[in-house]
Amino acid sequence: MHEAPPTPSGAPTTPAEPLQHGLKQRHLTMLGLGGVIGAGLFVGSGAGIAVAGPAIVVSYLIAGTLAMLVMRMLGEMSAAMPASGSFSVHAERALGRWAGFSVGWLYWFLLVVVLAVEATAAAQIAHGWVPAVEPWAWVLLFMVVFTAANLTAVKNFGEFEFWFASLKVGAIVVFLGLGVLAVLGWLPDTDPAGMTNLTGQGGFLPNGWGGVVSGVLTVVFAFGGLEVVTIAAAETDDPARAVGRAVRSAVVRILFFYVGSMLVIVTVLPWTAQQAGLSPYVKVLDSIGVPSAAQIMNIVVFVALLSALNANLYGSSRMVFSLAERGEAPRGLLKVSGGPRGTAGGVPRRAVLASVAFGFVSVLLNLLWPDTVFLYMLNSVGAVLLFVWALIAASQLRLRARLEQEAPGALALRMWWFPYLTWLTLAGLFGVLVLMLTDDAARPQVLWSAGATALVLLVAVGRQWRERGNPASADR
């Protein structure tokens, strides 16, 4: 039977999750910090610098602010009403079953498709180190290892992510430190860079504000992944407090890491020295004389990809489990492993296996038909993140009003300047989608993603119509 999540009334209560509460605050904090720091920053940022020049700093500031506002809204709802389905549950509470169904399945599809990209990219790096092992064998190894980790106690996932994130955060901190020393000329055989590279080569805005806008379109998706924090919070001992602390610490620090890194990169080297597809971090480390810079960054990117793979597998399994709890996915996925606390008990193993099975299919499509079938799949999720963020903002608009009337004490974490910043965020997301439609490279992603979204919405509406015509079908 479908049980709609309760709307706030008095002190809002969420039905107790059957999942194990094995994640600690340190796991959640590092997941928030490291979950969004991936290959998109270490490698993909080069494409943004190529189109925006030094003004990529502004592009990251705009995109990061947008992501920070969305996370603040999501943190507000998750702290008040924590659930393993996170924004899918909130959308259902706020807008109806069609919204919860649609955003949940779209996000699940996004994660399992991107999982294939991460596994394949990590395999290519590993193949470069050990050419005797074919990329497909590396992919198989990664998938088996992380499937095993996600089938055991959730604390194992937390430990993997904690140490992965620690390495990524540590790498950025060291990079920022070396970069500042290079700018000041305090490293051996280096002269102070000063502001020359920020104002030379066409100035700070070599391609005008159009370049800044193009930069935003290039980098905004690098902030995807923060949402997993609110999904994981349901498996902590104190979800409301844990998610509030994780969101507060993560968004500002991530913004600092991203914007700080870009400022160092475009200050140390001329922006014209960067190339799309090549890591600007490697360029900077090479320029200041760090030995084996390329190999060091290869290791960091490799870890970042495995970290994202692990987090996406976890997030997709919990999302489809939450959908099954609400009758929006097969009930067989509700099976949770038994066992004493601290062991593998409380793990939705069937949900994990279902997610990894589709992930394997995605990997095979990426290996066999990367330029046809898989490219269409990748385009179909290209703009889904923006749709998800828009539904988060719309849900917060509705739920905040209810919470203030029925349970103001549950608002431990509040969105700033409500409702004005929420509306501004929605306008910003709509603006990014419009700009993507005007961009030849981004337009296919919007159109394919819109098609995928329309298909899921049709299924959601069809299910509701069927149940209205046959009430007995709702009691499944």
XYZ file of C-alpha atoms in Angstrom:
476
model
C 0.000 0.000 0.000
C 1.230 3.464 -0.794
C 1.705 5.522 2.333
C 2.099 9.188 1.572
C 4.695 10.798 3.817
C 3.037 12.812 6.556
C 2.877 16.546 6.106
C 3.999 18.674 9.032
C 1.530 18.726 11.870
C 2.652 19.808 15.296
C 6.083 18.304 15.618
C 6.482 16.581 12.245
C 7.447 12.968 12.485
C 8.865 10.750 9.790
C 8.291 7.000 10.035
C 11.356 5.266 11.462
C 13.661 4.106 8.698
C 14.467 0.376 8.724
C 17.964 1.295 7.561
C 20.924 1.074 9.902
C 22.089 4.263 11.625
C 25.773 3.533 11.072
C 27.038 6.865 9.709
C 28.817 9.279 12.030
C 28.968 13.055 11.848
C 32.535 12.904 10.503
C 31.338 10.662 7.668
C 28.559 13.054 6.758
C 30.759 16.153 6.993
C 33.435 14.686 4.733
C 30.791 13.345 2.352
C 29.501 16.893 2.044
C 32.979 18.254 1.436
C 34.302 15.530 -0.815
C 31.186 14.321 -2.597
C 31.149 17.292 -4.943
C 34.930 17.555 -5.476
C 35.598 15.377 -8.497
C 37.027 15.198 -11.975
C 34.754 18.085 -12.988
C 36.924 20.370 -10.873
C 40.347 18.811 -11.391
C 40.042 18.349 -15.174
C 36.802 19.897 -16.439
C 37.610 23.359 -15.098
C 40.079 23.783 -17.956
C 37.174 24.104 -20.416
C 35.646 26.868 -18.294
C 38.899 28.825 -18.168
C 39.235 28.490 -21.964
C 35.905 30.284 -22.530
C 35.833 32.769 -19.641
C 39.497 33.585 -19.018
C 40.310 34.950 -15.532
C 36.593 35.712 -15.135
C 36.061 31.977 -14.568
C 36.331 33.008 -10.921
C 33.061 34.923 -11.355
C 31.498 31.964 -13.201
C 32.312 29.639 -10.327
C 31.073 32.204 -7.824
C 27.709 32.441 -9.617
C 27.318 28.674 -10.091
C 28.514 27.964 -6.554
C 26.113 30.489 -5.053
C 23.248 28.857 -6.946
C 24.257 25.428 -5.622
C 24.698 26.815 -2.105
C 21.178 28.291 -2.095
C 19.674 25.009 -3.312
C 21.538 23.104 -0.600
C 20.362 25.538 2.044
C 16.762 24.899 0.984
C 17.309 21.161 0.921
C 19.042 21.303 4.289
C 16.080 23.176 5.784
C 13.618 20.496 4.679
C 15.884 17.570 5.542
C 16.635 18.872 9.025
C 12.914 19.290 9.713
C 11.829 16.011 8.074
C 14.813 13.671 7.455
C 14.165 10.721 5.126
C 16.297 8.391 3.004
C 14.470 9.663 -0.096
C 15.359 13.267 0.777
C 14.073 15.666 -1.894
C 11.890 12.981 -3.505
C 9.983 12.636 -0.220
C 9.849 16.425 0.206
C 8.503 16.872 -3.342
C 5.763 14.336 -2.653
C 4.794 16.094 0.566
C 4.776 19.506 -1.070
C 3.520 18.951 -4.614
C 1.979 15.489 -4.783
C 2.858 11.927 -5.691
C 3.635 12.826 -9.309
C 6.472 15.090 -8.131
C 7.980 12.570 -5.715
C 7.799 9.801 -8.309
C 9.271 11.955 -11.084
C 12.167 13.541 -9.225
C 13.075 10.249 -7.520
C 13.286 8.209 -10.720
C 15.010 10.999 -12.660
C 17.682 11.336 -9.994
C 18.157 7.557 -9.836
C 18.578 7.434 -13.620
C 21.047 10.336 -13.470
C 23.211 8.567 -10.869
C 23.375 5.173 -12.577
C 24.239 6.721 -15.956
C 26.940 8.995 -14.536
C 28.255 5.992 -12.602
C 29.228 4.443 -15.947
C 31.206 7.547 -16.930
C 33.112 7.494 -13.655
C 33.872 3.765 -13.796
C 35.093 4.006 -17.404
C 37.254 7.075 -16.749
C 38.839 5.477 -13.666
C 39.503 2.314 -15.697
C 41.313 4.329 -18.391
C 43.628 5.837 -15.765
C 44.294 2.428 -14.201
C 44.925 0.919 -17.657
C 47.580 3.582 -18.212
C 49.349 2.406 -15.067
C 48.935 -1.315 -15.769
C 48.510 -1.726 -19.555
C 48.387 -5.532 -19.244
C 44.939 -5.266 -17.625
C 42.206 -4.257 -20.070
C 39.874 -1.353 -19.154
C 36.816 -3.653 -18.995
C 38.584 -5.752 -16.341
C 39.259 -2.642 -14.257
C 35.618 -1.606 -14.570
C 34.528 -5.045 -13.402
C 36.909 -4.867 -10.440
C 35.686 -1.427 -9.371
C 32.042 -2.405 -9.635
C 32.550 -5.618 -7.655
C 34.540 -3.887 -4.900
C 32.084 -1.048 -4.393
C 29.061 -3.290 -4.703
C 30.529 -5.438 -1.923
C 31.198 -2.337 0.181
C 27.615 -1.133 -0.254
C 26.166 -4.567 0.543
C 27.855 -4.608 3.945
C 27.292 -2.266 6.875
C 26.696 1.345 5.879
C 29.658 2.392 8.026
C 31.910 0.773 5.379
C 30.524 3.171 2.771
C 31.096 5.990 5.256
C 34.709 4.985 5.843
C 35.451 4.711 2.119
C 34.026 8.164 1.514
C 35.706 9.659 4.581
C 39.193 8.706 3.410
C 38.512 9.426 -0.262
C 37.213 12.870 0.644
C 40.119 13.479 3.027
C 42.608 12.873 0.214
C 40.745 15.193 -2.188
C 40.331 17.955 0.371
C 43.951 17.574 1.434
C 45.114 17.811 -2.187
C 43.196 21.067 -2.703
C 44.488 22.568 0.552
C 48.092 21.773 -0.460
C 47.433 23.171 -3.957
C 46.012 26.403 -2.528
C 48.990 26.751 -0.181
C 51.547 26.212 -2.959
C 49.610 28.544 -5.245
C 49.598 31.390 -2.727
C 53.348 30.931 -2.161
C 53.908 31.010 -5.934
C 51.834 34.190 -6.324
C 53.920 35.846 -3.593
C 57.177 34.558 -5.099
C 58.133 32.671 -1.933
C 58.928 29.398 -3.702
C 62.453 28.596 -4.980
C 63.176 29.924 -8.479
C 59.850 31.748 -8.772
C 59.095 35.417 -9.226
C 55.997 37.047 -7.708
C 53.119 36.650 -10.167
C 51.234 39.652 -8.859
C 48.118 40.617 -10.806
C 49.732 40.453 -14.250
C 47.915 37.313 -15.383
C 44.566 38.627 -14.143
C 44.755 41.821 -16.161
C 46.909 40.794 -19.155
C 46.003 38.645 -22.164
C 42.841 40.626 -22.898
C 42.091 41.710 -19.346
C 39.970 40.108 -16.628
C 37.034 39.742 -19.056
C 38.762 38.765 -22.325
C 35.529 37.390 -23.788
C 33.209 39.830 -22.032
C 30.250 38.865 -19.880
C 29.276 36.381 -22.560
C 32.373 34.425 -21.563
C 31.279 34.487 -17.923
C 27.868 33.106 -18.908
C 29.493 30.375 -21.013
C 31.689 29.589 -18.036
C 28.640 29.167 -15.800
C 27.129 26.691 -18.269
C 30.417 24.773 -18.263
C 30.926 24.554 -14.497
C 27.472 24.537 -12.871
C 27.118 20.754 -13.119
C 30.389 20.286 -11.235
C 28.439 21.132 -8.072
C 26.135 18.133 -8.474
C 26.584 15.529 -5.752
C 25.935 17.661 -2.684
C 22.414 16.217 -2.538
C 23.726 12.825 -1.349
C 24.469 14.387 2.051
C 20.760 14.761 2.796
C 20.095 11.196 1.633
C 22.828 9.833 3.903
C 21.656 11.872 6.899
C 18.753 9.445 7.425
C 21.306 6.780 8.407
C 22.839 8.770 11.257
C 21.827 8.616 14.924
C 20.513 12.193 14.907
C 19.493 12.980 11.290
C 18.088 16.463 11.913
C 21.192 17.727 13.699
C 23.629 15.856 11.446
C 22.262 17.229 8.178
C 22.152 20.765 9.528
C 25.788 20.658 10.568
C 26.906 18.979 7.340
C 25.114 21.491 5.091
C 26.412 24.480 7.050
C 30.028 23.332 6.869
C 29.986 21.946 3.347
C 28.540 24.682 1.174
C 30.801 27.518 2.279
C 33.961 25.415 2.296
C 33.234 23.952 -1.134
C 32.630 27.415 -2.519
C 35.967 28.455 -1.010
C 37.781 25.454 -2.511
C 36.324 25.962 -5.989
C 36.631 29.737 -6.226
C 39.974 29.725 -4.402
C 41.413 27.130 -6.768
C 40.329 29.063 -9.841
C 41.754 32.305 -8.462
C 45.112 30.620 -7.863
C 45.141 29.028 -11.331
C 44.416 32.211 -13.305
C 46.792 34.246 -11.130
C 49.798 31.918 -11.382
C 49.482 31.279 -15.149
C 48.000 33.215 -18.097
C 44.551 31.884 -18.901
C 45.664 31.282 -22.490
C 48.018 28.569 -21.210
C 45.034 26.373 -20.287
C 43.459 23.859 -22.633
C 40.111 22.078 -22.503
C 40.567 18.436 -21.516
C 43.866 19.047 -19.713
C 44.013 19.602 -15.971
C 44.826 23.222 -15.102
C 46.098 21.924 -11.768
C 48.812 19.954 -13.550
C 49.782 23.055 -15.541
C 50.178 25.114 -12.372
C 52.092 22.421 -10.466
C 54.427 21.934 -13.445
C 55.038 25.686 -13.669
C 56.116 25.942 -10.031
C 58.425 22.927 -10.292
C 56.483 20.205 -8.470
C 58.019 16.905 -9.669
C 55.707 14.311 -11.276
C 52.788 16.755 -11.133
C 50.869 14.870 -13.819
C 51.105 11.565 -11.967
C 50.140 13.166 -8.670
C 47.003 14.655 -10.227
C 46.265 11.361 -11.969
C 46.147 9.708 -8.552
C 43.923 12.463 -7.148
C 41.538 12.290 -10.139
C 41.486 8.492 -9.881
C 40.494 8.678 -6.226
C 37.910 11.376 -7.030
C 36.314 9.142 -9.667
C 36.165 6.122 -7.350
C 34.735 8.304 -4.606
C 31.992 9.575 -6.919
C 31.272 6.028 -8.120
C 30.878 4.840 -4.527
C 28.679 7.810 -3.561
C 26.469 7.445 -6.651
C 25.926 3.757 -6.019
C 24.963 4.530 -2.433
C 22.689 7.436 -3.369
C 20.923 5.531 -6.158
C 20.236 2.519 -3.931
C 18.738 4.672 -1.156
C 16.639 6.650 -3.609
C 15.090 3.560 -5.219
C 14.582 2.052 -1.743
C 12.676 5.166 -0.687
C 10.576 4.965 -3.864
C 9.729 1.348 -3.014
C 8.748 2.398 0.526
C 6.176 4.755 -0.963
C 4.899 2.241 -3.504
C 6.585 3.997 -6.442
C 9.025 1.135 -7.164
C 8.704 -2.678 -6.937
C 7.989 -3.785 -3.374
C 10.640 -6.486 -3.636
C 13.297 -3.757 -3.300
C 12.205 -3.182 0.310
C 14.093 -6.252 1.552
C 16.567 -5.119 4.222
C 19.311 -7.374 5.514
C 19.066 -8.526 9.105
C 21.850 -8.729 11.622
C 23.050 -7.228 14.897
C 23.672 -3.520 15.061
C 27.110 -2.647 13.702
C 27.134 -5.536 11.216
C 25.573 -5.719 7.774
C 22.069 -5.394 9.197
C 19.772 -2.677 7.864
C 21.217 -2.605 4.329
C 18.773 -2.505 1.358
C 20.681 -5.147 -0.568
C 18.136 -5.629 -3.348
C 18.063 -1.883 -3.959
C 21.870 -1.883 -4.145
C 21.879 -4.810 -6.598
C 19.162 -3.222 -8.752
C 21.145 0.006 -9.000
C 24.446 -1.698 -9.723
C 22.769 -3.939 -12.334
C 21.635 -0.904 -14.301
C 25.061 0.611 -13.694
C 26.651 -2.453 -15.302
C 24.335 -2.060 -18.317
C 25.363 1.603 -18.589
C 29.038 0.643 -18.445
C 28.583 -1.931 -21.214
C 26.804 0.631 -23.383
C 29.621 3.104 -22.717
C 32.249 0.534 -23.708
C 30.386 -0.786 -26.785
C 28.591 2.272 -28.187
C 30.071 5.389 -26.541
C 29.222 7.689 -29.471
C 25.671 6.493 -30.134
C 23.492 4.691 -27.577
C 25.377 5.823 -24.488
C 25.737 9.381 -25.798
C 21.938 9.597 -26.072
C 21.596 8.301 -22.509
C 24.163 10.797 -21.274
C 22.400 13.666 -23.035
C 19.093 12.547 -21.537
C 20.452 13.222 -18.039
C 22.578 16.247 -19.008
C 20.195 18.838 -17.583
C 18.309 16.629 -15.110
C 20.262 18.107 -12.204
C 18.749 21.527 -12.943
C 15.242 20.021 -13.007
C 15.927 18.343 -9.655
C 17.175 21.591 -8.150
C 14.099 23.434 -9.451
C 11.777 20.893 -7.799
C 13.743 21.236 -4.552
C 13.145 25.006 -4.632
C 9.453 24.588 -5.474
C 9.043 22.055 -2.659
C 10.710 24.363 -0.165
C 8.354 27.188 -1.094
C 5.350 25.029 -0.168
C 6.772 23.209 2.859
C 8.306 26.261 4.526
C 4.893 27.916 4.703
C 3.371 24.788 6.272
C 6.203 24.379 8.761
C 5.972 27.976 9.922
C 2.252 27.498 10.617
C 2.258 23.981 12.052
C 5.724 23.279 13.473
C 7.996 26.341 13.599
C 10.218 24.581 16.144
C 11.244 22.041 13.493
C 12.985 24.758 11.466
C 16.425 24.215 12.959
C 18.051 25.321 9.700
C 16.347 28.146 7.800
C 16.675 29.337 4.242
C 17.964 32.902 4.118
C 15.580 35.753 3.177
C 12.668 33.454 2.449
C 10.870 33.538 0.035
C 12.854 36.078 -1.999
C 16.053 34.034 -2.372
C 14.036 30.933 -3.213
C 12.281 32.753 -6.060
C 15.606 34.233 -7.172
C 17.120 30.737 -7.246
C 14.247 29.439 -9.368
C 14.737 32.350 -11.760
C 18.460 31.588 -11.916
C 17.852 27.923 -12.729
C 15.361 28.879 -15.425
C 17.910 31.352 -16.813
C 20.602 28.657 -17.025
C 18.220 26.370 -18.932
C 17.345 29.159 -21.368
C 21.017 29.924 -21.930
C 21.719 26.244 -22.537
C 19.051 26.267 -25.247
C 20.906 29.084 -26.999
C 24.212 27.204 -26.834
C 24.825 24.761 -29.685
C 26.829 22.356 -27.522
C 24.412 22.374 -24.560
C 21.107 22.421 -26.473
C 20.966 18.628 -27.109
C 21.331 17.996 -23.378
C 18.363 20.225 -22.537
C 16.174 18.730 -25.255
C 17.018 15.108 -24.457
C 16.675 15.741 -20.714
C 13.339 17.468 -21.280
C 12.206 14.431 -23.269
C 13.251 12.043 -20.496
C 11.521 14.229 -17.920
C 8.334 14.394 -19.986
C 8.319 10.598 -20.294
C 8.661 10.122 -16.522
C 5.950 12.732 -15.903
C 3.603 10.916 -18.296
C 4.162 7.675 -16.406
C 3.548 9.438 -13.072
C 0.318 11.073 -14.263
C -0.827 7.832 -15.889
C -0.350 5.959 -12.631
C -2.433 8.504 -10.744
C -5.243 8.388 -13.322
C -5.257 4.595 -13.215
C -5.492 4.570 -9.429
C -8.319 7.101 -9.436
C -10.254 4.884 -11.814
C -9.426 1.764 -9.807
C -8.927 2.606 -6.107
C -8.039 -0.992 -5.317
C -4.854 -0.617 -7.373
C -3.525 1.878 -4.849
C -3.475 -0.828 -2.185
C -0.588 -2.680 -3.663
